[in-house]
């Protein structure tokens, strides 16, 4: 028989992996801030920023002909803005932090090599995906922020979160297996899968809306936000209406959890978190719709959408493992 793993080692792995997941969400938030503020080209090159590892704070620190230099590289109208430059640079620093954390997570997963090699290989796969994500980030800059590249960058972050969530949850099967789900309706897992599919569809529609908003923002030079809504595409109204279906579907799941599991159960706490995230996402969407697309609401709306899928995925994993003692 394989040698049992020290419980403290499992706890450390769970904590490190959970911290890494939250760090990925942090970089999603940072990326949303960069996109909403139009700071995506705050650093027109990669991995350096205006040719420097620590970006300048004043235009006087740049060559007098830096406009011509970057125009020759395909970046026209490169105007130094210290706020946008450091916003983008901070986003990159958060990305580097994730690289360190995911390496530590992969390294610590070696404790499962004798009991569940899948956990180790999943953690290792996450590490390589984060590396690919870094390369994709450089491609986003090189493409001069093409919307499709930005979208791919975001969707890969969603995939990394899902893979990490599966890895961490699988490592906690002994604990999750003790959860009592005997009073839950059998169809709750099916409804949850439908809810996850709906979330992905909503994210896909939201991506199209964001691409349209990026174009509108560029046309308005990122000012006069109160007029942007006049140019929103039809998909925005579909996206807005679909949110009500998502809300009621997920509230049904939370209600059934409230009826069928203990009040202090991990499942119920996760359900409450899911409801809170969806309501926050809808409120952020209403703010964007009714209050002139304020910059602060855009990254919040994006972050909530990503976290909703992550929590749904975690809940689905818990329901799958619950009641199955190892």
Coordinates of N, CA, C and O in Angstrom, one line a residue, residues 201-207 209-210 234-244 246 285 301 305:
X201 N -21.8 30.3 -22.0 CA -22.5 31.0 -23.1 C -22.5 32.5 -22.8 O -22.3 33.3 -23.7
X202 N -22.8 32.8 -21.6 CA -22.9 34.2 -21.2 C -21.6 34.9 -21.3 O -21.5 36.1 -21.7
X203 N -20.5 34.2 -20.9 CA -19.2 34.8 -21.0 C -18.8 35.0 -22.5 O -18.2 36.0 -22.8
X204 N -19.2 34.0 -23.3 CA -18.9 34.2 -24.8 C -19.7 35.4 -25.3 O -19.1 36.2 -26.1
X205 N -20.9 35.6 -24.9 CA -21.6 36.8 -25.4 C -21.0 38.1 -24.8 O -20.9 39.1 -25.5
X206 N -20.6 38.0 -23.5 CA -20.0 39.1 -22.9 C -18.7 39.5 -23.6 O -18.3 40.7 -23.7
X207 N -18.0 38.5 -24.1 CA -16.7 38.8 -24.8 C -17.0 39.6 -26.1 O -16.3 40.5 -26.4
X209 N -19.5 41.5 -26.5 CA -19.9 42.9 -26.1 C -18.7 43.7 -25.7 O -18.5 44.9 -26.1
X210 N -17.7 43.1 -25.0 CA -16.5 43.8 -24.7 C -15.7 44.2 -25.9 O -15.1 45.3 -25.9
X234 N -26.6 44.5 -30.8 CA -27.8 43.7 -30.3 C -27.4 42.7 -29.3 O -28.2 42.4 -28.4
X235 N -26.2 42.1 -29.5 CA -25.8 41.0 -28.5 C -25.8 41.5 -27.1 O -26.0 40.7 -26.2
X236 N -25.6 42.8 -26.9 CA -25.6 43.3 -25.5 C -27.0 43.1 -24.9 O -27.1 42.7 -23.7
X237 N -28.1 43.3 -25.6 CA -29.4 43.2 -25.1 C -29.8 41.7 -24.8 O -30.5 41.4 -23.8
X238 N -29.2 40.8 -25.6 CA -29.4 39.4 -25.4 C -28.7 39.0 -24.1 O -29.2 38.3 -23.3
X239 N -27.4 39.5 -24.0 CA -26.6 39.2 -22.9 C -27.2 39.7 -21.6 O -27.3 39.0 -20.6
X240 N -27.8 40.9 -21.6 CA -28.5 41.5 -20.5 C -29.7 40.7 -20.0 O -29.9 40.4 -18.9
X241 N -30.5 40.3 -21.0 CA -31.7 39.5 -20.7 C -31.4 38.1 -20.2 O -32.1 37.6 -19.3
X242 N -30.4 37.5 -20.7 CA -30.0 36.1 -20.4 C -29.6 36.1 -18.9 O -29.7 35.0 -18.3
X243 N -29.1 37.2 -18.3 CA -28.6 37.2 -17.0 C -29.8 36.8 -16.0 O -29.5 36.2 -14.9
X244 N -31.0 37.1 -16.3 CA -32.1 36.8 -15.4 C -32.3 35.3 -15.4 O -32.6 34.7 -14.3
X246 N -30.0 33.0 -15.9 CA -28.9 32.5 -15.1 C -29.1 32.7 -13.6 O -28.9 31.8 -12.8
X285 N -23.3 45.0 -14.0 CA -23.8 45.1 -15.4 C -24.9 46.2 -15.5 O -24.9 47.0 -16.5
X301 N -17.3 43.5 -13.2 CA -18.2 42.7 -14.0 C -17.4 41.5 -14.6 O -17.9 40.3 -14.5
X305 N -17.8 37.4 -13.5 CA -18.2 36.3 -14.4 C -17.2 35.2 -14.3 O -17.6 34.0 -14.4

